[in-house]
PDB file of C-alpha atoms in Angstrom:
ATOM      1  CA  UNK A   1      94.034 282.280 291.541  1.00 46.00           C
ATOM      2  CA  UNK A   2      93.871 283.864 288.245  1.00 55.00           C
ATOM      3  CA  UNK A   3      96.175 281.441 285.124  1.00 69.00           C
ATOM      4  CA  UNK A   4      98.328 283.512 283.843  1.00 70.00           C
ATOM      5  CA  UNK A   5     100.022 282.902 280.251  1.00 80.00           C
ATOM      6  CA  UNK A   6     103.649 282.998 280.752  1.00 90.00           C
ATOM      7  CA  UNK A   7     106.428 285.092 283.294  1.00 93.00           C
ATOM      8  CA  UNK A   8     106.123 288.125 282.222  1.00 93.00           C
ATOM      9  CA  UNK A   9     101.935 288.433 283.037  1.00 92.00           C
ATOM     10  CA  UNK A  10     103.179 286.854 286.792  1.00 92.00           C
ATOM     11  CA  UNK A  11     105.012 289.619 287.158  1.00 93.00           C
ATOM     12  CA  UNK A  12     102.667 291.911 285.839  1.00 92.00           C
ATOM     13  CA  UNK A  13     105.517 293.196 282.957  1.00 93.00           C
ATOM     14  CA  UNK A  14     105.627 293.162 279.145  1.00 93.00           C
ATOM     15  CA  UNK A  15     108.424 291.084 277.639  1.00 92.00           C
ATOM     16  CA  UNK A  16     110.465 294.244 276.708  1.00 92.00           C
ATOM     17  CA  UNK A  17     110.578 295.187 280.169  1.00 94.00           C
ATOM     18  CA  UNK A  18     114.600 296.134 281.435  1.00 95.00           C
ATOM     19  CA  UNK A  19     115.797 293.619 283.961  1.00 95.00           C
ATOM     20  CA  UNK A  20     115.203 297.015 286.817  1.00 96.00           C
ATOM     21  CA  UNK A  21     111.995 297.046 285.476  1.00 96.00           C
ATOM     22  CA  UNK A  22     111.261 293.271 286.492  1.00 96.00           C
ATOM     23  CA  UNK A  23     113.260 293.570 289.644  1.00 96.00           C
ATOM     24  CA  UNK A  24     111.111 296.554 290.870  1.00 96.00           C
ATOM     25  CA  UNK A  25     107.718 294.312 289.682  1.00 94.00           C
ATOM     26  CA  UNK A  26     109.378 291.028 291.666  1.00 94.00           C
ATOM     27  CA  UNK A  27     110.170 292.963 294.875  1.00 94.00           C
ATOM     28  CA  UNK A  28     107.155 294.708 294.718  1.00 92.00           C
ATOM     29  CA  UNK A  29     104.522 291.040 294.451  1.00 91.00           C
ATOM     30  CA  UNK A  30     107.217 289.247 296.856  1.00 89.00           C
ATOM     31  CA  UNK A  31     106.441 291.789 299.628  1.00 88.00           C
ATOM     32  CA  UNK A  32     102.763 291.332 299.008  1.00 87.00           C
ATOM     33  CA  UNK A  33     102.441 287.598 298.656  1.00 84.00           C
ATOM     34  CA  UNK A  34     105.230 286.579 300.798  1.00 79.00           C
ATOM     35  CA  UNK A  35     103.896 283.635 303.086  1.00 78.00           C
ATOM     36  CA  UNK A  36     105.282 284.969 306.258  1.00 78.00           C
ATOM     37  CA  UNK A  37     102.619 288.253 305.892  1.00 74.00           C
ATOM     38  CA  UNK A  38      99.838 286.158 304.475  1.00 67.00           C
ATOM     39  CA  UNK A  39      99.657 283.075 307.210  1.00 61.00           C
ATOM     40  CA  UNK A  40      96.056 283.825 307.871  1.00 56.00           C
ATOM     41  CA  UNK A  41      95.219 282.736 304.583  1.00 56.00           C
ATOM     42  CA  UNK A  42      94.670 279.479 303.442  1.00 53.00           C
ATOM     43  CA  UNK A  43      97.953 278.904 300.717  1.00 51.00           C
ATOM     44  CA  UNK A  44      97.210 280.769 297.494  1.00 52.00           C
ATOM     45  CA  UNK A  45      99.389 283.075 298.562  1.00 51.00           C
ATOM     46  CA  UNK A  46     101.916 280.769 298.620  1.00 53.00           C
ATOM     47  CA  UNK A  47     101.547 279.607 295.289  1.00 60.00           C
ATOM     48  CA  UNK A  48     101.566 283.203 293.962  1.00 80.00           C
ATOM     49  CA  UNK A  49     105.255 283.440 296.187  1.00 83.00           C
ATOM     50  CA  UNK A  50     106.340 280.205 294.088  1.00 87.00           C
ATOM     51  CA  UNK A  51     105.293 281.184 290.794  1.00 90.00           C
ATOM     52  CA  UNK A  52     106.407 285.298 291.417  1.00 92.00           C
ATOM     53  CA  UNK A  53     109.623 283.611 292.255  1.00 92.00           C
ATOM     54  CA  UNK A  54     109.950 281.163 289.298  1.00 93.00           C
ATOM     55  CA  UNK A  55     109.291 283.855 287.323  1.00 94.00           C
ATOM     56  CA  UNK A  56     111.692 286.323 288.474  1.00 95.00           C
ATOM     57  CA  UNK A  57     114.431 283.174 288.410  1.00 95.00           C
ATOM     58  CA  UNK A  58     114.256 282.803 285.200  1.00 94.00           C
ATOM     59  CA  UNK A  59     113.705 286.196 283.570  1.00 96.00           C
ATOM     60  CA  UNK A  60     116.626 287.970 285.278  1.00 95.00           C
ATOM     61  CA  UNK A  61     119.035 285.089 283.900  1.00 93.00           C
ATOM     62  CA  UNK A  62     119.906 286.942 280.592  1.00 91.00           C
ATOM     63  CA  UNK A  63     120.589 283.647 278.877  1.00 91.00           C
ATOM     64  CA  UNK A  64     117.750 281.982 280.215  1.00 91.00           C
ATOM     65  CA  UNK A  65     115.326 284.445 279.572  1.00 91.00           C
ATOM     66  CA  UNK A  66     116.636 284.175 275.674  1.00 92.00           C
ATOM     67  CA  UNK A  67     115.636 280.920 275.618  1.00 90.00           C
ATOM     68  CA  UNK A  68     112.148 281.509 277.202  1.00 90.00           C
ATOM     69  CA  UNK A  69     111.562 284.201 275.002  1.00 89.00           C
ATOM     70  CA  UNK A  70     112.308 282.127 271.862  1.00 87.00           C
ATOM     71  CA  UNK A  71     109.980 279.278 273.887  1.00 87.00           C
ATOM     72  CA  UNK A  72     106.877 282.125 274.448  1.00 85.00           C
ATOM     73  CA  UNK A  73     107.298 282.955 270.598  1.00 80.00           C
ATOM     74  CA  UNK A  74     107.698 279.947 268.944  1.00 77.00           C
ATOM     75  CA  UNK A  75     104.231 278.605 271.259  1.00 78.00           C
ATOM     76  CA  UNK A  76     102.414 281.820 270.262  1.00 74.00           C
ATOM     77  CA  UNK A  77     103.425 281.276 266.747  1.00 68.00           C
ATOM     78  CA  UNK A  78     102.206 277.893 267.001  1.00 66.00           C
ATOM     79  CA  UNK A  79      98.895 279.127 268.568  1.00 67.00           C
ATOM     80  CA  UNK A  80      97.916 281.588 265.633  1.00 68.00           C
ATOM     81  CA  UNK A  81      97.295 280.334 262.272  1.00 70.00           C
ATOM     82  CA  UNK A  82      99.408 281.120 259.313  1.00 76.00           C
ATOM     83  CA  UNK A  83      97.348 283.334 257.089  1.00 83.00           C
ATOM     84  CA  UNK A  84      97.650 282.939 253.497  1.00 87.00           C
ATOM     85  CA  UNK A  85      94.655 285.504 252.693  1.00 89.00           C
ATOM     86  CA  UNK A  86      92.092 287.976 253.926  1.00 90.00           C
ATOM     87  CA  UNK A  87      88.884 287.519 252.637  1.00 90.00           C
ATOM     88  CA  UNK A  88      85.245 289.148 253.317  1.00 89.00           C
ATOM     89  CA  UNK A  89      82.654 287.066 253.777  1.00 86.00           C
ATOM     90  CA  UNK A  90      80.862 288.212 250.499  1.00 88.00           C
ATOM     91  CA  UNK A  91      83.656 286.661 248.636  1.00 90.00           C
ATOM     92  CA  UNK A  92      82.022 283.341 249.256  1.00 90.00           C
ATOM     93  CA  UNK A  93      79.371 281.816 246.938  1.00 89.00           C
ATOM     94  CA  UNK A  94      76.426 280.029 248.768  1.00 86.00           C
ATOM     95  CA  UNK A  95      75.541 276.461 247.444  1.00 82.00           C
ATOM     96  CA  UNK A  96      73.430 273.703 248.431  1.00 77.00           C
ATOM     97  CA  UNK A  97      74.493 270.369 249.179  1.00 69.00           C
ATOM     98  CA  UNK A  98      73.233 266.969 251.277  1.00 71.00           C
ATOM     99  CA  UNK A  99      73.656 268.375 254.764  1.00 63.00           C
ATOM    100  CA  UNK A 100      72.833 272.116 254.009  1.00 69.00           C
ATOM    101  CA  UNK A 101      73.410 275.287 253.002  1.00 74.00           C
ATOM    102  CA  UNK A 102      77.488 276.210 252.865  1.00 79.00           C
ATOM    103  CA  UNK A 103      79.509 278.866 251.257  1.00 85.00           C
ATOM    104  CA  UNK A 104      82.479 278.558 249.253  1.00 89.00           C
ATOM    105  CA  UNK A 105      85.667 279.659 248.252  1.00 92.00           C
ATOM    106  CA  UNK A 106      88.246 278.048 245.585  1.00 92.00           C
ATOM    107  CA  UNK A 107      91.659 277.892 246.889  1.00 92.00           C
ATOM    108  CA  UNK A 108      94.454 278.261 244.519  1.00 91.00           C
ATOM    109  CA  UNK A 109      95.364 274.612 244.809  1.00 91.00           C
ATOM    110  CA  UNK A 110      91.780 273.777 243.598  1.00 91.00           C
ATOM    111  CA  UNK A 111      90.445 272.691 246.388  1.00 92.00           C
ATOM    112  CA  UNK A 112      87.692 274.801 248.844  1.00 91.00           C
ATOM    113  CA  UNK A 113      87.182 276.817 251.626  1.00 90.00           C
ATOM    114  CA  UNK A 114      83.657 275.877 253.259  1.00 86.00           C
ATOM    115  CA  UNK A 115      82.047 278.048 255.662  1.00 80.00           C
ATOM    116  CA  UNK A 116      79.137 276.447 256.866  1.00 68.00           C
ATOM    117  CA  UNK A 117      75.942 278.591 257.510  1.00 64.00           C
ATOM    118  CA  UNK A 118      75.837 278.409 261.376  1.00 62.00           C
ATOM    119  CA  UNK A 119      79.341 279.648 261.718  1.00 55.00           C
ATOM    120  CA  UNK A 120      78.677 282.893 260.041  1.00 55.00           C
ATOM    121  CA  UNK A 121      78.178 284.656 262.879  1.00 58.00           C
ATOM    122  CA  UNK A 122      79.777 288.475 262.165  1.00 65.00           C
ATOM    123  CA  UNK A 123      83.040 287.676 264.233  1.00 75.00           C
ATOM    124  CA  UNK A 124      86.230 287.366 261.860  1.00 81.00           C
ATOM    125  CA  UNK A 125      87.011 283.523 261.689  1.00 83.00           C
ATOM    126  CA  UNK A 126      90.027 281.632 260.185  1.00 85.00           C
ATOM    127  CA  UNK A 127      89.331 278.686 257.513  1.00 86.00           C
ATOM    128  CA  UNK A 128      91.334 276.079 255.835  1.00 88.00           C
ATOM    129  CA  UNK A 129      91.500 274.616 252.585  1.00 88.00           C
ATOM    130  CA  UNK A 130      90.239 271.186 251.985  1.00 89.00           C
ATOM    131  CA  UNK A 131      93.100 270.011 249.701  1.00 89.00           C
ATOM    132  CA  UNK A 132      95.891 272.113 251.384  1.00 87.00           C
ATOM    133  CA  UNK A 133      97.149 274.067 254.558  1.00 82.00           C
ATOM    134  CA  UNK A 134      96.435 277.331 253.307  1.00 88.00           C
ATOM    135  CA  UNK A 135      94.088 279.181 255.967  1.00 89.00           C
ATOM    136  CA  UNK A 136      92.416 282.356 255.373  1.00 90.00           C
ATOM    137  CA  UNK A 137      90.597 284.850 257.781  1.00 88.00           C
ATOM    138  CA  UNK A 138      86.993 285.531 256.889  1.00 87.00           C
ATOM    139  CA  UNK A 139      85.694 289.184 257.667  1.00 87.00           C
ATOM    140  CA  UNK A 140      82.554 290.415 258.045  1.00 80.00           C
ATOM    141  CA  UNK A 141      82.798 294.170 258.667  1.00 76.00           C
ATOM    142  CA  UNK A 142      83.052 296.395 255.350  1.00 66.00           C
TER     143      UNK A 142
END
């Protein structure tokens, strides 16, 4: 069974979906993973059933979907770093110390941002300050 993220990905709806919109999606999966048309199989579609109804429980309560909303955002906030800066990677100056090669980056507070060698790797990554909690995202396209 695929793991989904929250409600709204069980039913297969985005979180500004209308409460039709996530009745139509719930009646829709219900039909197709109810137990009763599925007893050939051996129980995954019953846990799809459980979770399809969870879901649908708790997103067409108005005031309990509030509060899961608030829930999903504060955990995705939580999740993703706060970004003080976006730098490209060319900002950084390369310097040698005991256990390698790193680049740097001062940090307002006076302390560094150290990207090691072996993580440059042409993704986008997020660092953080030695000294402080400022993080910055690192770019590498130009």
């Amino acid at each position: 069974m695929p793991k989904f993220k929250n409600y709204y990905e069980i039913l297969d709806c985005s979180q500004d979906s209308t409460q039709d919109d996530l009745k139509r999606a719930y009646q829709s999966l219900i039909l197709k993973h109810h137990p009763d048309k599925n007893s050939g199989n051996d129980g995954e579609n019953n846990i799809d059933f459980h979770l399809i109804d969870k879901a649908y429980k708790v997103l067409r309560d108005v005031e309990m979907r509030k509060t899961y909303d608030a829930e999903l955002t504060q955990t995705e906030f939580c999740e993703r770093p706060l970004v003080f800066d976006t730098v490209h990677r060319k900002e950084f100056v390369r310097e040698s110390s005991n256990s390698g090669d790193v680049l740097t980056r001062s940090c307002r507070c006076g302390g560094v941002y150290f990207l090691p060698e072996e993580e440059v790797s042409g993704e986008n990554i997020f660092v953080a300050c030695d000294e402080c909690s400022l993080v910055i995202e690192v770019i590498y396209k130009d």
